[in-house]
PDB file of C-alpha atoms in Angstrom:
ATOM      1  CA  MET A 927      -7.424  95.491 213.134  1.00  0.00           C
ATOM      2  CA  GLN A 928      -9.601  92.506 213.789  1.00  0.00           C
ATOM      3  CA  PRO A 929     -13.381  92.535 214.261  1.00  0.00           C
ATOM      4  CA  GLU A 930     -13.711  92.745 218.058  1.00  0.00           C
ATOM      5  CA  ARG A 931     -17.482  93.017 217.819  1.00  0.00           C
ATOM      6  CA  LYS A 932     -18.792  93.854 221.313  1.00  0.00           C
ATOM      7  CA  GLN A 933     -15.609  95.687 222.317  1.00  0.00           C
ATOM      8  CA  LEU A 934     -16.025  97.969 219.286  1.00  0.00           C
ATOM      9  CA  CYS A 935     -19.658  98.671 220.222  1.00  0.00           C
ATOM     10  CA  ALA A 936     -18.672  99.841 223.695  1.00  0.00           C
ATOM     11  CA  ALA A 937     -15.753 101.942 222.423  1.00  0.00           C
ATOM     12  CA  PHE A 938     -17.661 103.553 219.532  1.00  0.00           C
ATOM     13  CA  ASN A 939     -21.012 103.986 221.257  1.00  0.00           C
ATOM     14  CA  LYS A 940     -21.002 107.816 221.232  1.00  0.00           C
ATOM     15  CA  LEU A 941     -18.933 108.405 218.109  1.00  0.00           C
ATOM     16  CA  ARG A 942     -20.544 111.055 215.838  1.00  0.00           C
ATOM     17  CA  LYS A 943     -17.985 111.353 213.010  1.00  0.00           C
ATOM     18  CA  LEU A 944     -15.954 108.583 211.417  1.00  0.00           C
ATOM     19  CA  PHE A 945     -13.190 109.328 208.903  1.00  0.00           C
ATOM     20  CA  ILE A 946     -11.278 106.490 207.226  1.00  0.00           C
ATOM     21  CA  HIS A 947      -8.679 107.722 204.769  1.00  0.00           C
ATOM     22  CA  GLY A 948      -5.912 105.962 202.858  1.00  0.00           C
ATOM     23  CA  ILE A 949      -7.793 102.826 201.722  1.00  0.00           C
ATOM     24  CA  PHE A 950      -6.009 101.373 198.708  1.00  0.00           C
ATOM     25  CA  ILE A 951      -8.183 102.021 195.617  1.00  0.00           C
ATOM     26  CA  LYS A 952      -8.369  98.364 194.557  1.00  0.00           C
ATOM     27  CA  PHE A 953      -9.580  97.124 197.946  1.00  0.00           C
ATOM     28  CA  ASP A 954     -13.191  96.411 198.799  1.00  0.00           C
ATOM     29  CA  GLN A 955     -14.639  98.901 201.291  1.00  0.00           C
ATOM     30  CA  LEU A 956     -17.483  96.829 202.754  1.00  0.00           C
ATOM     31  CA  TRP A 957     -15.328  95.994 205.803  1.00  0.00           C
ATOM     32  CA  THR A 958     -15.716  99.630 206.923  1.00  0.00           C
ATOM     33  CA  LEU A 959     -19.431  99.005 207.479  1.00  0.00           C
ATOM     34  CA  ASN A 960     -18.485  96.904 210.497  1.00  0.00           C
ATOM     35  CA  LEU A 961     -17.273 100.111 212.126  1.00  0.00           C
ATOM     36  CA  ILE A 962     -20.567 101.878 211.352  1.00  0.00           C
ATOM     37  CA  GLU A 963     -22.468  98.899 212.748  1.00  0.00           C
ATOM     38  CA  ALA A 964     -20.398  99.240 215.934  1.00  0.00           C
ATOM     39  CA  ALA A 965     -21.123 102.980 216.044  1.00  0.00           C
ATOM     40  CA  PRO A 966     -24.747 103.465 214.955  1.00  0.00           C
ATOM     41  CA  SER A 967     -24.703 107.031 216.348  1.00  0.00           C
ATOM     42  CA  VAL A 968     -22.262 108.160 213.608  1.00  0.00           C
ATOM     43  CA  GLU A 969     -23.809 111.026 211.649  1.00  0.00           C
ATOM     44  CA  THR A 970     -20.904 111.745 209.265  1.00  0.00           C
ATOM     45  CA  PHE A 971     -19.006 108.949 207.502  1.00  0.00           C
ATOM     46  CA  ASP A 972     -16.058 109.990 205.322  1.00  0.00           C
ATOM     47  CA  VAL A 973     -14.067 107.453 203.293  1.00  0.00           C
ATOM     48  CA  GLU A 974     -11.080 108.452 201.125  1.00  0.00           C
ATOM     49  CA  MET A 975      -9.368 106.125 198.675  1.00  0.00           C
ATOM     50  CA  PHE A 976      -5.581 106.048 198.152  1.00  0.00           C
ATOM     51  CA  GLU A 977      -4.155 105.826 194.653  1.00  0.00           C
ATOM     52  CA  HIS A 978      -0.552 106.563 193.704  1.00  0.00           C
ATOM     53  CA  PRO A 979       0.604 104.953 190.448  1.00  0.00           C
ATOM     54  CA  CYS A 980       4.133 106.131 191.277  1.00  0.00           C
ATOM     55  CA  LEU A 981       4.183 103.587 194.126  1.00  0.00           C
ATOM     56  CA  GLU A 982       3.114 100.555 192.068  1.00  0.00           C
ATOM     57  CA  GLY A 983       5.671  97.813 192.624  1.00  0.00           C
ATOM     58  CA  ASP A 984       7.774 100.016 194.934  1.00  0.00           C
ATOM     59  CA  GLU A 985       7.269  98.340 198.306  1.00  0.00           C
ATOM     60  CA  GLU A 986      10.117 100.376 199.833  1.00  0.00           C
ATOM     61  CA  ARG A 987       8.342 103.691 199.125  1.00  0.00           C
ATOM     62  CA  ILE A 988       5.048 102.235 200.331  1.00  0.00           C
ATOM     63  CA  ARG A 989       6.745 101.454 203.664  1.00  0.00           C
ATOM     64  CA  CYS A 990       8.026 105.087 203.752  1.00  0.00           C
ATOM     65  CA  PHE A 991       4.368 106.159 203.748  1.00  0.00           C
ATOM     66  CA  GLY A 992       3.963 103.898 206.781  1.00  0.00           C
ATOM     67  CA  ALA A 993       1.531 101.717 204.871  1.00  0.00           C
ATOM     68  CA  GLN A 994       1.043  98.060 204.208  1.00  0.00           C
ATOM     69  CA  ARG A 995      -1.267  96.629 201.574  1.00  0.00           C
ATOM     70  CA  VAL A 996      -3.274  94.116 203.516  1.00  0.00           C
ATOM     71  CA  GLU A 997      -6.846  93.792 202.352  1.00  0.00           C
ATOM     72  CA  PRO A 998      -9.254  93.570 205.309  1.00  0.00           C
ATOM     73  CA  SER A 999     -11.196  90.342 205.385  1.00  0.00           C
ATOM     74  CA  TRP A1000     -14.340  91.218 207.317  1.00  0.00           C
ATOM     75  CA  LYS A1001     -17.465  90.086 205.556  1.00  0.00           C
ATOM     76  CA  ILE A1002     -20.921  91.623 205.485  1.00  0.00           C
ATOM     77  CA  PRO A1003     -23.377  90.844 207.067  1.00  0.00           C
ATOM     78  CA  GLY A1004     -21.055  89.110 209.570  1.00  0.00           C
ATOM     79  CA  PHE A1005     -21.481  91.902 212.076  1.00  0.00           C
ATOM     80  CA  THR A1006     -24.842  93.582 212.348  1.00  0.00           C
ATOM     81  CA  SER A1007     -26.282  95.878 214.952  1.00  0.00           C
ATOM     82  CA  CYS A1008     -29.890  95.894 215.988  1.00  0.00           C
ATOM     83  CA  GLN A1009     -29.775  99.701 216.234  1.00  0.00           C
ATOM     84  CA  LYS A1010     -30.823 101.968 213.378  1.00  0.00           C
ATOM     85  CA  TRP A1011     -28.013 103.942 211.767  1.00  0.00           C
ATOM     86  CA  GLN A1012     -28.138 107.693 212.475  1.00  0.00           C
ATOM     87  CA  LEU A1013     -25.992 108.496 209.432  1.00  0.00           C
ATOM     88  CA  LYS A1014     -26.919 111.803 207.769  1.00  0.00           C
ATOM     89  CA  GLU A1015     -23.880 112.535 205.573  1.00  0.00           C
ATOM     90  CA  PHE A1016     -21.725 110.111 203.574  1.00  0.00           C
ATOM     91  CA  GLN A1017     -18.608 111.352 201.794  1.00  0.00           C
ATOM     92  CA  PHE A1018     -16.735 109.079 199.376  1.00  0.00           C
ATOM     93  CA  GLY A1019     -13.426 110.502 198.130  1.00  0.00           C
ATOM     94  CA  GLY A1020     -11.813 108.825 195.159  1.00  0.00           C
ATOM     95  CA  PHE A1021     -15.119 107.409 193.878  1.00  0.00           C
ATOM     96  CA  ARG A1022     -14.656 105.409 190.653  1.00  0.00           C
ATOM     97  CA  PRO A1023     -17.984 104.140 189.258  1.00  0.00           C
ATOM     98  CA  LEU A1024     -16.317 101.655 186.909  1.00  0.00           C
ATOM     99  CA  LEU A1025     -15.127  99.711 189.955  1.00  0.00           C
ATOM    100  CA  ASP A1026     -18.076  97.515 190.895  1.00  0.00           C
ATOM    101  CA  HIS A1027     -17.053  97.454 194.546  1.00  0.00           C
ATOM    102  CA  HIS A1028     -17.289 101.281 194.687  1.00  0.00           C
ATOM    103  CA  LEU A1029     -20.888 101.241 193.411  1.00  0.00           C
ATOM    104  CA  LEU A1030     -21.755  98.356 195.744  1.00  0.00           C
ATOM    105  CA  PHE A1031     -20.221 100.143 198.728  1.00  0.00           C
ATOM    106  CA  ALA A1032     -21.968 103.486 198.064  1.00  0.00           C
ATOM    107  CA  SER A1033     -25.360 101.849 197.435  1.00  0.00           C
ATOM    108  CA  THR A1034     -25.002  99.615 200.520  1.00  0.00           C
ATOM    109  CA  VAL A1035     -24.322 102.622 202.754  1.00  0.00           C
ATOM    110  CA  MET A1036     -27.289 104.432 201.204  1.00  0.00           C
ATOM    111  CA  GLY A1037     -29.554 101.436 201.712  1.00  0.00           C
ATOM    112  CA  ARG A1038     -28.643 100.948 205.372  1.00  0.00           C
ATOM    113  CA  ALA A1039     -28.988 104.589 206.422  1.00  0.00           C
ATOM    114  CA  PRO A1040     -32.690 105.563 206.485  1.00  0.00           C
ATOM    115  CA  ASP A1041     -31.943 109.130 207.686  1.00  0.00           C
ATOM    116  CA  LEU A1042     -29.239 109.819 205.096  1.00  0.00           C
ATOM    117  CA  LYS A1043     -29.587 113.345 203.678  1.00  0.00           C
ATOM    118  CA  THR A1044     -26.420 113.861 201.619  1.00  0.00           C
ATOM    119  CA  VAL A1045     -24.032 111.697 199.615  1.00  0.00           C
ATOM    120  CA  LEU A1046     -20.918 113.560 198.474  1.00  0.00           C
ATOM    121  CA  LEU A1047     -18.903 111.780 195.781  1.00  0.00           C
ATOM    122  CA  THR A1048     -15.537 113.365 194.977  1.00  0.00           C
ATOM    123  CA  ASP A1049     -12.650 112.596 192.693  1.00  0.00           C
ATOM    124  CA  GLY A1050     -10.307 112.399 195.675  1.00  0.00           C
ATOM    125  CA  GLN A1051      -6.743 113.533 196.012  1.00  0.00           C
ATOM    126  CA  TYR A1052      -4.795 114.785 193.059  1.00  0.00           C
ATOM    127  CA  PRO A1053      -1.568 113.021 192.148  1.00  0.00           C
ATOM    128  CA  CYS A1054       1.617 113.780 194.034  1.00  0.00           C
ATOM    129  CA  LYS A1055       4.704 115.147 192.267  1.00  0.00           C
ATOM    130  CA  GLY A1056       5.920 111.574 191.716  1.00  0.00           C
ATOM    131  CA  CYS A1057       2.686 110.623 189.939  1.00  0.00           C
ATOM    132  CA  GLU A1058       2.653 113.838 187.878  1.00  0.00           C
ATOM    133  CA  ALA A1059       6.250 113.168 186.779  1.00  0.00           C
ATOM    134  CA  MET A1060       5.278 109.831 185.223  1.00  0.00           C
ATOM    135  CA  ILE A1061       5.217 109.972 181.418  1.00  0.00           C
ATOM    136  CA  PRO A1062       2.646 109.041 180.291  1.00  0.00           C
ATOM    137  CA  ILE A1063       0.491 109.502 183.370  1.00  0.00           C
ATOM    138  CA  PRO A1064      -1.442 106.252 183.745  1.00  0.00           C
ATOM    139  CA  PRO A1065      -5.249 106.533 183.865  1.00  0.00           C
ATOM    140  CA  PRO A1066      -6.759 106.136 187.330  1.00  0.00           C
ATOM    141  CA  VAL A1067      -7.746 102.670 188.463  1.00  0.00           C
ATOM    142  CA  GLY A1068     -11.441 102.266 187.683  1.00  0.00           C
ATOM    143  CA  GLY A1069     -11.479 105.083 185.145  1.00  0.00           C
ATOM    144  CA  PHE A1070     -11.959 108.765 185.643  1.00  0.00           C
ATOM    145  CA  PHE A1071     -14.377 110.480 188.005  1.00  0.00           C
ATOM    146  CA  PRO A1072     -17.669 111.177 186.159  1.00  0.00           C
ATOM    147  CA  ARG A1073     -17.730 114.766 184.962  1.00  0.00           C
ATOM    148  CA  ASP A1074     -20.482 114.816 182.330  1.00  0.00           C
ATOM    149  CA  ARG A1075     -24.149 115.100 183.260  1.00  0.00           C
ATOM    150  CA  ASP A1076     -25.326 111.963 181.393  1.00  0.00           C
ATOM    151  CA  THR A1077     -22.824 109.734 183.193  1.00  0.00           C
ATOM    152  CA  GLN A1078     -23.645 111.292 186.551  1.00  0.00           C
ATOM    153  CA  GLU A1079     -27.381 110.845 186.007  1.00  0.00           C
ATOM    154  CA  ALA A1080     -26.856 107.168 185.114  1.00  0.00           C
ATOM    155  CA  ILE A1081     -24.828 106.659 188.310  1.00  0.00           C
ATOM    156  CA  VAL A1082     -27.455 108.452 190.405  1.00  0.00           C
ATOM    157  CA  LYS A1083     -30.141 106.185 188.930  1.00  0.00           C
ATOM    158  CA  GLN A1084     -28.085 103.068 189.746  1.00  0.00           C
ATOM    159  CA  LEU A1085     -27.348 104.199 193.299  1.00  0.00           C
ATOM    160  CA  ARG A1086     -30.974 105.106 193.990  1.00  0.00           C
ATOM    161  CA  GLU A1087     -32.301 101.815 192.572  1.00  0.00           C
ATOM    162  CA  ILE A1088     -29.838  99.623 194.436  1.00  0.00           C
ATOM    163  CA  GLY A1089     -29.683 101.655 197.650  1.00  0.00           C
ATOM    164  CA  GLN A1090     -33.382 102.562 197.799  1.00  0.00           C
ATOM    165  CA  SER A1091     -32.490 106.046 199.028  1.00  0.00           C
ATOM    166  CA  SER A1092     -33.713 109.529 198.203  1.00  0.00           C
ATOM    167  CA  ALA A1093     -30.637 111.244 199.677  1.00  0.00           C
ATOM    168  CA  GLN A1094     -29.258 114.203 197.758  1.00  0.00           C
ATOM    169  CA  ILE A1095     -26.252 113.070 195.686  1.00  0.00           C
ATOM    170  CA  ILE A1096     -23.505 115.595 194.968  1.00  0.00           C
ATOM    171  CA  PHE A1097     -20.620 115.071 192.543  1.00  0.00           C
ATOM    172  CA  ARG A1098     -17.710 117.376 193.381  1.00  0.00           C
ATOM    173  CA  GLY A1099     -14.553 117.651 191.340  1.00  0.00           C
ATOM    174  CA  GLY A1100     -11.433 119.727 191.739  1.00  0.00           C
ATOM    175  CA  SER A1101      -9.332 120.410 194.781  1.00  0.00           C
ATOM    176  CA  THR A1102      -7.324 123.017 196.604  1.00  0.00           C
ATOM    177  CA  HIS A1103      -4.643 122.623 193.937  1.00  0.00           C
ATOM    178  CA  PRO A1104      -4.153 126.188 192.599  1.00  0.00           C
ATOM    179  CA  SER A1105      -4.368 125.228 188.910  1.00  0.00           C
ATOM    180  CA  ARG A1106      -7.577 123.208 189.226  1.00  0.00           C
ATOM    181  CA  ALA A1107     -11.055 124.633 189.694  1.00  0.00           C
ATOM    182  CA  THR A1108     -13.682 123.114 191.976  1.00  0.00           C
ATOM    183  CA  TRP A1109     -17.171 122.298 190.640  1.00  0.00           C
ATOM    184  CA  SER A1110     -20.293 120.542 191.914  1.00  0.00           C
ATOM    185  CA  CYS A1111     -23.392 118.916 190.425  1.00  0.00           C
ATOM    186  CA  ILE A1112     -26.329 118.186 192.718  1.00  0.00           C
ATOM    187  CA  TYR A1113     -29.011 115.514 192.116  1.00  0.00           C
TER     188      TYR A1113
END
């Protein structure tokens, strides 16, 4: 996908929800903001990272997923809209605070969305059977999702300072996996 600028604005003009899933965990996410700029009426923005250690170095299996690892090259602020963002809810699945580009992305979204009410940070998808079968299971890229209160509070402070936002920030862990419980912490 290339930045079509004005064509995107016309096509996305009335879009209310934007979901972008399957972004490789090591890639920068700022390119996705070009889509929000093209669709300032989006109220819900959901981004989900993709991480499967079982696929590392296995280009054949990556192709089976129908994926290619090509990092988008759009730059910010190369494409800016003069319209105010209407974004009210931002969901970031696979958030890893030790990856600087994850903190930058989350704080940038928060800073550009004056009406933002809720930021939901989740640990993302749980490993597939191939990942679980790896011995030892490698740690996630960018460290583990923050589960303790002190770490979460430090991240909230960073996001609020950089993003200049008072949106409610929710950390949610767990999944629909039967052996794992779901929990939330709200700030």
